DNA sequence: TGACAACTGGAATGCTCATTTCACATAATC
DNA sequence: GATTATGTGAAATGAGCATTCCAGTTGTCA
């Protein structure tokens, strides 16, 4: 095994790690922020060096923060698939996905050039779940079959992203997107 | 009048101005470039200082470059409104808009924090033209009336942008977007 | 309580950029 | 062809940023 005997961490290091993560998460939901290490450090009440060290770099910190936010969303997608019909799951989940993106649009706005492996993996899981929903909804005759599956998931993902990009992201806009998208996806 | 008697420009300055503009325009259509002054200068075969001076700053240069690209698109929207029915104009123009965004997606990817007044003005003109199309298409019974006009234009704009953001922007994806969007917009 | 390894944060470093400077080059005008 | 205002670009400047250094602080454990 490669489980290195990790040296025990000091209590303040553990606490600061949590403070840094909380601050980064909070900033992800705030529009118009710069999402710099300095800003995260100030929000957390720490020095910039401490924030960087806590996770081994800015990328790793944000990867963790975004993953924490994304994980329950992915889990809910899986739960919906188990609990209800694919068509119903698709409808419910799309609404949730759009709301999520609208609430955390800094996720898409500020994370351009960063390397976020955990987040990428979760996104893949999410796409897979949505594909399953669409596949089932097609069998139920609720979604058109003349457009490639991968194209539809891209379309859904980009649409949710598009809502988040609008200034400001409004509920009315989100509802309109959802309506047009779902109507447009019918056979 | 405030037409200051502008001093005549030297021939090489005029030529370099054009070279800088051409280089910037060319880079706007290339995916994955950094769109730095250095990159534009290299493409133009000029020094960075010359590129900056030619338009009084990077922002002004890119504003001019993007405007040049956008202007015929806006003009075509107006022409379509004059030449054909709003419904037909909407269908034709949406296709063109999506193609344009797909071909020049650096426009949306790299111009985040810049101040581009001329481009913004053209975008407003474009939105106005699309609003007119939708308004007419509604009267023809071709577009649903249960969603606010401004919401629909935002939706269209963001959709075109969404296609451009896909990697890589494909014709298949563009067609799918157009199909779903138009079907979803029907009454 | 003392000793020491772990941790902290202000300052220094090292990048990427746009922009400015200035010694040199060159169009324009005679 | 000589003069001169205008233009050029390599190098300097400065701003914003993540990351690292290190002298000083603080948990931890005996």
Short mmCIF file of C-alpha atoms (C1' of nucleotides) in Angstrom, two decimals:
data_model
loop_
_atom_site.label_atom_id
_atom_site.label_comp_id
_atom_site.label_asym_id
_atom_site.label_seq_id
_atom_site.Cartn_x
_atom_site.Cartn_y
_atom_site.Cartn_z
CA UNK A 1 0.00 0.00 0.00
CA UNK A 2 1.05 3.57 -0.52
CA UNK A 3 -0.75 5.02 2.51
CA UNK A 4 2.11 7.14 3.78
CA UNK A 5 2.07 7.50 7.57
CA UNK A 6 0.84 11.07 7.51
CA UNK A 7 2.25 13.30 10.23
CA UNK A 8 -0.50 14.56 12.57
CA UNK A 9 -1.58 18.13 11.84
CA UNK A 10 -1.58 20.86 14.40
CA UNK A 11 -4.94 22.12 15.63
CA UNK A 12 -4.53 25.66 14.25
CA UNK A 13 -3.58 24.30 10.85
CA UNK A 14 -6.76 22.25 10.75
CA UNK A 15 -8.84 25.23 11.82
CA UNK A 16 -7.26 27.56 9.27
CA UNK A 17 -7.74 25.01 6.55
CA UNK A 18 -11.44 25.07 7.28
CA UNK A 19 -11.52 28.87 7.46
CA UNK A 20 -9.82 29.13 4.07
CA UNK A 21 -12.24 26.65 2.53
CA UNK A 22 -15.27 28.42 3.97
CA UNK A 23 -14.04 31.80 2.74
CA UNK A 24 -13.38 30.47 -0.76
CA UNK A 25 -16.82 28.85 -0.86
CA UNK A 26 -18.46 32.08 0.27
CA UNK A 27 -16.65 34.09 -2.42
CA UNK A 28 -17.77 31.63 -5.10
CA UNK A 29 -21.35 32.76 -4.58
CA UNK A 30 -20.60 36.48 -4.66
CA UNK A 31 -20.90 38.25 -8.01
CA UNK A 32 -18.20 40.64 -9.15
CA UNK A 33 -15.42 39.48 -6.86
CA UNK A 34 -11.87 38.91 -8.04
CA UNK A 35 -11.36 35.57 -6.31
CA UNK A 36 -7.71 36.27 -5.57
CA UNK A 37 -5.77 34.56 -2.81
CA UNK A 38 -5.60 37.94 -1.12
CA UNK A 39 -9.38 38.27 -1.16
CA UNK A 40 -9.89 34.77 0.22
CA UNK A 41 -7.31 35.40 2.93
CA UNK A 42 -8.95 38.66 3.95
CA UNK A 43 -12.36 37.00 4.14
CA UNK A 44 -10.91 34.19 6.23
CA UNK A 45 -8.95 36.53 8.46
CA UNK A 46 -5.69 34.82 7.53
CA UNK A 47 -2.48 35.69 5.73
CA UNK A 48 -2.24 34.91 2.04
CA UNK A 49 0.63 32.50 2.64
CA UNK A 50 -1.46 30.44 5.03
CA UNK A 51 -4.32 30.18 2.57
CA UNK A 52 -2.00 29.00 -0.19
CA UNK A 53 -0.30 26.46 2.04
CA UNK A 54 -3.53 25.06 3.48
CA UNK A 55 -4.26 23.17 0.28
CA UNK A 56 -0.95 23.36 -1.51
CA UNK A 57 -1.99 26.09 -3.94
CA UNK A 58 -4.91 28.19 -5.07
CA UNK A 59 -6.07 25.65 -7.65
CA UNK A 60 -6.32 22.83 -5.12
CA UNK A 61 -8.21 25.04 -2.68
CA UNK A 62 -10.79 26.07 -5.26
CA UNK A 63 -11.02 22.52 -6.58
CA UNK A 64 -11.98 21.39 -3.09
CA UNK A 65 -14.42 24.27 -2.60
CA UNK A 66 -16.20 23.73 -5.91
CA UNK A 67 -16.31 19.97 -5.41
CA UNK A 68 -18.02 20.41 -2.06
CA UNK A 69 -20.66 22.54 -3.73
CA UNK A 70 -21.10 20.22 -6.67
CA UNK A 71 -21.18 16.93 -4.82
CA UNK A 72 -24.73 17.16 -3.37
CA UNK A 73 -25.99 18.23 -6.79
CA UNK A 74 -24.56 15.13 -8.40
CA UNK A 75 -25.89 13.00 -5.56
CA UNK A 76 -29.35 14.44 -6.02
CA UNK A 77 -29.25 13.62 -9.71
CA UNK A 78 -28.53 10.00 -8.84
CA UNK A 79 -31.26 9.93 -6.20
CA UNK A 80 -33.79 11.28 -8.66
CA UNK A 81 -32.89 8.58 -11.15
CA UNK A 82 -33.57 5.95 -8.50
CA UNK A 83 -36.73 7.50 -7.10
CA UNK A 84 -38.77 8.62 -10.07
CA UNK A 85 -39.24 8.33 -13.83
CA UNK A 86 -36.45 9.64 -16.06
CA UNK A 87 -38.74 12.25 -17.56
CA UNK A 88 -39.77 13.58 -14.18
CA UNK A 89 -36.17 13.40 -12.97
CA UNK A 90 -35.02 15.40 -15.97
CA UNK A 91 -37.58 18.12 -15.36
CA UNK A 92 -36.81 18.42 -11.66
CA UNK A 93 -33.08 18.21 -12.08
CA UNK A 94 -32.86 20.77 -14.85
CA UNK A 95 -34.59 23.29 -12.62
CA UNK A 96 -32.15 22.52 -9.85
CA UNK A 97 -29.14 22.70 -12.12
CA UNK A 98 -30.10 26.09 -13.45
CA UNK A 99 -30.73 27.40 -9.94
CA UNK A 100 -27.38 26.07 -8.84
CA UNK A 101 -25.52 27.72 -11.67
CA UNK A 102 -27.34 30.99 -11.10
CA UNK A 103 -26.42 30.95 -7.42
CA UNK A 104 -22.76 30.13 -7.97
CA UNK A 105 -21.94 31.73 -11.21
CA UNK A 106 -18.50 32.77 -10.09
CA UNK A 107 -17.81 29.08 -10.63
CA UNK A 108 -18.03 29.59 -14.35
CA UNK A 109 -16.82 33.15 -14.49
CA UNK A 110 -13.57 33.02 -12.58
CA UNK A 111 -12.27 29.49 -12.94
CA UNK A 112 -11.07 29.78 -16.50
CA UNK A 113 -7.43 28.76 -16.57
CA UNK A 114 -7.38 26.65 -13.41
CA UNK A 115 -6.68 22.95 -13.08
CA UNK A 116 -9.52 21.36 -11.11
CA UNK A 117 -9.35 17.55 -11.36
CA UNK A 118 -11.95 16.71 -8.68
CA UNK A 119 -14.40 19.20 -10.13
CA UNK A 120 -13.87 17.85 -13.61
CA UNK A 121 -14.52 14.33 -12.40
CA UNK A 122 -17.76 15.40 -10.71
CA UNK A 123 -18.85 17.19 -13.85
CA UNK A 124 -18.33 13.97 -15.78
CA UNK A 125 -20.50 12.11 -13.24
CA UNK A 126 -23.14 14.75 -13.61
CA UNK A 127 -23.13 14.51 -17.39
CA UNK A 128 -23.45 10.75 -17.12
CA UNK A 129 -26.50 11.08 -14.86
CA UNK A 130 -28.15 13.56 -17.21
CA UNK A 131 -27.47 11.26 -20.15
CA UNK A 132 -29.24 8.49 -18.29
CA UNK A 133 -32.23 10.74 -17.68
CA UNK A 134 -32.45 11.73 -21.33
CA UNK A 135 -32.05 8.15 -22.45
CA UNK A 136 -34.94 7.10 -20.26
CA UNK A 137 -37.05 10.10 -21.22
CA UNK A 138 -36.58 9.18 -24.85
CA UNK A 139 -37.88 5.70 -24.17
CA UNK A 140 -40.92 7.32 -22.57
CA UNK A 141 -41.36 9.40 -25.73
CA UNK A 142 -40.78 12.65 -23.83
CA UNK A 143 -37.57 13.75 -25.56
CA UNK A 144 -36.88 13.95 -29.30
CA UNK A 145 -34.56 11.35 -30.79
CA UNK A 146 -33.37 13.28 -33.84
CA UNK A 147 -30.53 14.96 -31.94
CA UNK A 148 -27.44 13.18 -30.68
CA UNK A 149 -27.31 12.40 -26.97
CA UNK A 150 -23.96 14.11 -26.42
CA UNK A 151 -25.23 17.19 -28.23
CA UNK A 152 -28.25 17.41 -25.94
CA UNK A 153 -26.19 17.17 -22.77
CA UNK A 154 -23.83 19.84 -24.06
CA UNK A 155 -26.85 21.93 -24.88
CA UNK A 156 -28.26 21.50 -21.39
CA UNK A 157 -24.95 22.24 -19.71
CA UNK A 158 -24.32 25.34 -21.79
CA UNK A 159 -27.85 26.54 -21.25
CA UNK A 160 -27.51 26.36 -17.49
CA UNK A 161 -24.23 28.18 -17.85
CA UNK A 162 -25.85 30.79 -20.07
CA UNK A 163 -28.45 31.60 -17.41
CA UNK A 164 -25.70 32.08 -14.89
CA UNK A 165 -23.90 34.50 -17.21
CA UNK A 166 -26.87 36.81 -17.56
CA UNK A 167 -26.64 39.96 -15.50
CA UNK A 168 -28.16 39.60 -13.05
CA UNK A 169 -29.27 35.97 -13.05
CA UNK A 170 -33.03 36.24 -12.49
CA UNK A 171 -35.61 33.64 -11.63
CA UNK A 172 -37.73 34.82 -14.52
CA UNK A 173 -34.91 34.20 -16.96
CA UNK A 174 -34.20 30.79 -15.48
CA UNK A 175 -37.87 29.81 -15.83
CA UNK A 176 -37.96 31.01 -19.43
CA UNK A 177 -34.86 29.02 -20.31
CA UNK A 178 -36.29 25.94 -18.74
CA UNK A 179 -39.60 26.34 -20.54
CA UNK A 180 -38.07 26.93 -23.94
CA UNK A 181 -35.50 24.21 -23.50
CA UNK A 182 -37.99 21.57 -22.39
CA UNK A 183 -40.51 22.50 -25.09
CA UNK A 184 -37.76 22.48 -27.68
CA UNK A 185 -36.59 19.06 -26.58
CA UNK A 186 -40.00 17.43 -27.06
CA UNK A 187 -40.33 15.08 -30.02
CA UNK B 1 -17.68 72.99 -34.18
CA UNK B 2 -15.19 70.88 -32.28
CA UNK B 3 -13.52 69.36 -35.34
CA UNK B 4 -9.95 69.97 -34.24
CA UNK B 5 -7.68 70.57 -37.21
CA UNK B 6 -6.09 67.15 -37.01
CA UNK B 7 -2.44 67.02 -37.98
CA UNK B 8 -1.93 64.85 -41.10
CA UNK B 9 -0.64 61.36 -40.28
CA UNK B 10 2.51 59.96 -41.72
CA UNK B 11 2.18 57.21 -44.32
CA UNK B 12 3.92 54.55 -42.21
CA UNK B 13 1.68 55.32 -39.24
CA UNK B 14 -1.39 54.79 -41.39
CA UNK B 15 0.00 51.54 -42.76
CA UNK B 16 0.93 50.21 -39.31
CA UNK B 17 -2.47 51.13 -37.98
CA UNK B 18 -3.98 48.91 -40.63
CA UNK B 19 -1.49 46.11 -39.97
CA UNK B 20 -2.30 46.17 -36.26
CA UNK B 21 -6.02 46.10 -36.94
CA UNK B 22 -5.70 43.22 -39.39
CA UNK B 23 -3.58 41.23 -36.97
CA UNK B 24 -6.02 41.76 -34.11
CA UNK B 25 -8.92 40.76 -36.33
CA UNK B 26 -7.11 37.61 -37.43
CA UNK B 27 -6.35 36.64 -33.82
CA UNK B 28 -10.00 37.08 -32.85
CA UNK B 29 -10.90 34.12 -35.03
CA UNK B 30 -8.15 31.84 -33.71
CA UNK B 31 -9.03 29.55 -30.83
CA UNK B 32 -6.69 29.22 -27.89
CA UNK B 33 -4.68 32.38 -28.40
CA UNK B 34 -3.83 34.76 -25.61
CA UNK B 35 -4.75 37.95 -27.45
CA UNK B 36 -1.95 39.92 -25.84
CA UNK B 37 -0.48 43.08 -27.31
CA UNK B 38 2.72 41.11 -27.82
CA UNK B 39 0.87 38.46 -29.84
CA UNK B 40 -0.87 41.05 -31.99
CA UNK B 41 2.42 42.88 -32.56
CA UNK B 42 4.19 39.69 -33.58
CA UNK B 43 1.41 38.80 -36.01
CA UNK B 44 1.54 42.29 -37.47
CA UNK B 45 5.33 42.34 -37.66
CA UNK B 46 5.46 45.44 -35.46
CA UNK B 47 6.73 46.39 -32.03
CA UNK B 48 4.31 46.23 -29.13
CA UNK B 49 4.61 49.97 -28.53
CA UNK B 50 3.50 50.73 -32.06
CA UNK B 51 0.45 48.51 -31.74
CA UNK B 52 -0.58 50.20 -28.50
CA UNK B 53 -0.06 53.70 -29.92
CA UNK B 54 -1.88 53.01 -33.17
CA UNK B 55 -5.27 53.18 -31.45
CA UNK B 56 -4.37 54.71 -28.11
CA UNK B 57 -4.50 51.45 -26.17
CA UNK B 58 -5.35 47.79 -26.43
CA UNK B 59 -9.02 48.28 -25.59
CA UNK B 60 -9.57 50.82 -28.37
CA UNK B 61 -7.80 48.58 -30.89
CA UNK B 62 -9.95 45.57 -30.05
CA UNK B 63 -13.06 47.72 -29.92
CA UNK B 64 -12.37 48.76 -33.48
CA UNK B 65 -11.55 45.22 -34.60
CA UNK B 66 -14.68 43.70 -33.09
CA UNK B 67 -16.86 46.51 -34.40
CA UNK B 68 -15.61 45.89 -37.92
CA UNK B 69 -16.61 42.26 -37.61
CA UNK B 70 -19.95 42.99 -36.03
CA UNK B 71 -21.05 45.80 -38.30
CA UNK B 72 -21.99 43.73 -41.38
CA UNK B 73 -23.89 41.33 -39.14
CA UNK B 74 -26.01 44.15 -37.76
CA UNK B 75 -26.49 45.54 -41.25
CA UNK B 76 -27.68 42.18 -42.51
CA UNK B 77 -30.20 41.98 -39.68
CA UNK B 78 -31.63 45.31 -40.80
CA UNK B 79 -31.65 44.24 -44.44
CA UNK B 80 -33.53 41.06 -43.59
CA UNK B 81 -36.16 43.04 -41.72
CA UNK B 82 -36.70 45.17 -44.82
CA UNK B 83 -36.62 42.34 -47.34
CA UNK B 84 -38.66 39.52 -45.87
CA UNK B 85 -41.18 38.56 -43.18
CA UNK B 86 -40.10 38.85 -39.55
CA UNK B 87 -40.50 35.11 -39.04
CA UNK B 88 -38.32 34.30 -42.00
CA UNK B 89 -35.84 36.99 -40.99
CA UNK B 90 -35.60 35.54 -37.49
CA UNK B 91 -34.92 32.06 -38.80
CA UNK B 92 -32.25 33.18 -41.25
CA UNK B 93 -30.61 35.61 -38.88
CA UNK B 94 -30.40 33.20 -35.96
CA UNK B 95 -28.50 30.80 -38.12
CA UNK B 96 -26.13 33.54 -39.15
CA UNK B 97 -25.66 34.79 -35.61
CA UNK B 98 -24.75 31.36 -34.32
CA UNK B 99 -22.31 30.83 -37.17
CA UNK B 100 -20.75 34.19 -36.49
CA UNK B 101 -20.26 33.49 -32.81
CA UNK B 102 -18.85 30.07 -33.55
CA UNK B 103 -16.34 31.54 -36.00
CA UNK B 104 -15.21 34.34 -33.70
CA UNK B 105 -15.53 32.90 -30.30
CA UNK B 106 -12.42 34.59 -29.02
CA UNK B 107 -14.70 37.62 -29.04
CA UNK B 108 -16.57 36.21 -26.09
CA UNK B 109 -13.74 34.33 -24.50
CA UNK B 110 -11.03 36.94 -24.24
CA UNK B 111 -12.79 40.28 -24.01
CA UNK B 112 -13.94 39.98 -20.43
CA UNK B 113 -12.71 43.02 -18.56
CA UNK B 114 -12.28 45.36 -21.52
CA UNK B 115 -14.09 48.59 -22.23
CA UNK B 116 -15.52 48.43 -25.75
CA UNK B 117 -17.98 51.29 -26.33
CA UNK B 118 -18.42 50.91 -30.09
CA UNK B 119 -18.95 47.18 -29.77
CA UNK B 120 -21.47 47.69 -27.00
CA UNK B 121 -23.39 50.17 -29.14
CA UNK B 122 -23.49 47.72 -32.04
CA UNK B 123 -24.67 44.97 -29.75
CA UNK B 124 -27.53 47.23 -28.69
CA UNK B 125 -28.45 47.82 -32.32
CA UNK B 126 -28.38 44.10 -32.91
CA UNK B 127 -30.64 43.40 -29.94
CA UNK B 128 -33.05 46.04 -31.23
CA UNK B 129 -33.20 44.39 -34.64
CA UNK B 130 -33.83 40.96 -33.11
CA UNK B 131 -36.56 42.42 -30.92
CA UNK B 132 -38.23 43.75 -34.02
CA UNK B 133 -38.06 40.33 -35.65
CA UNK B 134 -39.58 38.62 -32.63
CA UNK B 135 -42.25 41.24 -32.35
CA UNK B 136 -43.26 40.69 -35.94
CA UNK B 137 -43.00 36.93 -35.66
CA UNK B 138 -45.37 37.06 -32.72
CA UNK B 139 -47.91 38.96 -34.77
CA UNK B 140 -47.60 36.18 -37.37
CA UNK B 141 -48.26 33.65 -34.63
CA UNK B 142 -44.83 32.06 -35.05
CA UNK B 143 -43.37 32.89 -31.64
CA UNK B 144 -44.92 32.34 -28.22
CA UNK B 145 -46.17 35.37 -26.31
CA UNK B 146 -46.00 34.02 -22.77
CA UNK B 147 -42.36 35.01 -22.32
CA UNK B 148 -41.14 38.58 -22.04
CA UNK B 149 -39.50 40.09 -25.11
CA UNK B 150 -36.32 41.08 -23.29
CA UNK B 151 -36.04 37.60 -21.84
CA UNK B 152 -36.25 36.05 -25.29
CA UNK B 153 -33.54 38.27 -26.73
CA UNK B 154 -31.29 37.50 -23.78
CA UNK B 155 -32.02 33.85 -24.33
CA UNK B 156 -31.10 34.09 -28.00
CA UNK B 157 -27.93 36.01 -27.31
CA UNK B 158 -26.79 33.65 -24.61
CA UNK B 159 -27.62 30.65 -26.76
CA UNK B 160 -25.44 31.89 -29.58
CA UNK B 161 -22.71 32.52 -27.05
CA UNK B 162 -23.18 29.06 -25.61
CA UNK B 163 -22.54 27.45 -28.99
CA UNK B 164 -19.37 29.44 -29.33
CA UNK B 165 -18.15 28.26 -25.93
CA UNK B 166 -18.46 24.59 -26.82
CA UNK B 167 -15.18 22.90 -27.61
CA UNK B 168 -14.84 22.81 -30.46
CA UNK B 169 -17.77 24.74 -31.88
CA UNK B 170 -19.29 22.30 -34.35
CA UNK B 171 -21.86 22.74 -37.08
CA UNK B 172 -23.85 19.84 -35.67
CA UNK B 173 -24.08 21.53 -32.29
CA UNK B 174 -25.08 24.83 -33.86
CA UNK B 175 -27.85 23.13 -35.85
CA UNK B 176 -29.12 21.36 -32.74
CA UNK B 177 -29.24 24.60 -30.78
CA UNK B 178 -31.09 26.32 -33.56
CA UNK B 179 -33.62 23.50 -33.85
CA UNK B 180 -34.31 23.26 -30.15
CA UNK B 181 -34.44 27.01 -29.73
CA UNK B 182 -36.83 27.60 -32.60
CA UNK B 183 -39.08 24.69 -31.62
CA UNK B 184 -39.06 25.87 -28.02
CA UNK B 185 -40.00 29.39 -29.06
CA UNK B 186 -43.12 28.31 -30.95
CA UNK B 187 -46.45 29.13 -29.31
"C1'" DT C 1 7.41 24.19 32.52
"C1'" DG C 2 10.62 23.60 28.90
"C1'" DA C 3 12.03 22.29 24.32
"C1'" DC C 4 11.10 21.90 19.75
"C1'" DA C 5 8.77 20.97 15.50
"C1'" DA C 6 4.94 22.92 13.17
"C1'" DC C 7 2.73 26.95 11.80
"C1'" DT C 8 2.05 31.92 10.75
"C1'" DG C 9 2.03 36.22 7.92
"C1'" DG C 10 4.60 40.42 6.22
"C1'" DA C 11 7.83 40.92 2.95
"C1'" DA C 12 10.38 39.40 -0.98
"C1'" DT C 13 10.26 36.95 -5.42
"C1'" DG C 14 8.98 35.93 -9.85
"C1'" DC C 15 5.88 35.75 -13.20
"C1'" DT C 16 2.47 37.96 -17.12
"C1'" DC C 17 0.80 41.91 -18.90
"C1'" DA C 18 -0.20 46.83 -20.77
"C1'" DT C 19 1.85 51.00 -21.11
"C1'" DT C 20 5.68 54.61 -21.29
"C1'" DT C 21 10.30 56.14 -22.28
"C1'" DC C 22 13.81 57.59 -25.24
"C1'" DA C 23 17.64 57.07 -28.54
"C1'" DC C 24 17.34 56.32 -33.19
"C1'" DA C 25 15.06 56.19 -37.87
"C1'" DT C 26 12.37 58.10 -41.54
"C1'" DA C 27 8.45 60.49 -44.04
"C1'" DA C 28 7.27 65.14 -45.30
"C1'" DT C 29 8.39 69.56 -46.87
"C1'" DC C 30 11.39 72.91 -48.63
"C1'" DG D 1 19.69 66.96 -50.24
"C1'" DA D 2 18.89 69.19 -45.77
"C1'" DT D 3 15.78 69.99 -41.97
"C1'" DT D 4 12.55 68.63 -38.71
"C1'" DA D 5 8.41 66.95 -36.80
"C1'" DT D 6 6.65 62.42 -36.57
"C1'" DG D 7 7.04 57.55 -35.83
"C1'" DT D 8 9.47 53.31 -34.25
"C1'" DG D 9 10.63 49.47 -31.04
"C1'" DA D 10 13.83 47.47 -27.37
"C1'" DA D 11 13.97 48.23 -22.91
"C1'" DA D 12 12.20 50.24 -18.60
"C1'" DT D 13 8.15 50.84 -15.71
"C1'" DG D 14 4.45 49.62 -13.06
"C1'" DA D 15 0.39 46.99 -11.71
"C1'" DG D 16 -1.74 42.59 -10.35
"C1'" DC D 17 -1.13 38.25 -9.21
"C1'" DA D 18 0.43 33.42 -6.95
"C1'" DT D 19 3.90 31.61 -4.52
"C1'" DT D 20 8.03 31.27 -1.35
"C1'" DC D 21 11.10 32.95 2.46
"C1'" DC D 22 12.12 33.45 7.04
"C1'" DA D 23 12.02 35.55 11.63
"C1'" DG D 24 8.96 35.20 15.02
"C1'" DT D 25 4.88 32.61 17.31
"C1'" DT D 26 2.40 28.79 19.11
"C1'" DG D 27 0.61 24.08 19.66
"C1'" DT D 28 2.31 19.66 21.39
"C1'" DC D 29 4.38 16.39 24.20
"C1'" DA D 30 7.46 14.96 27.79
#
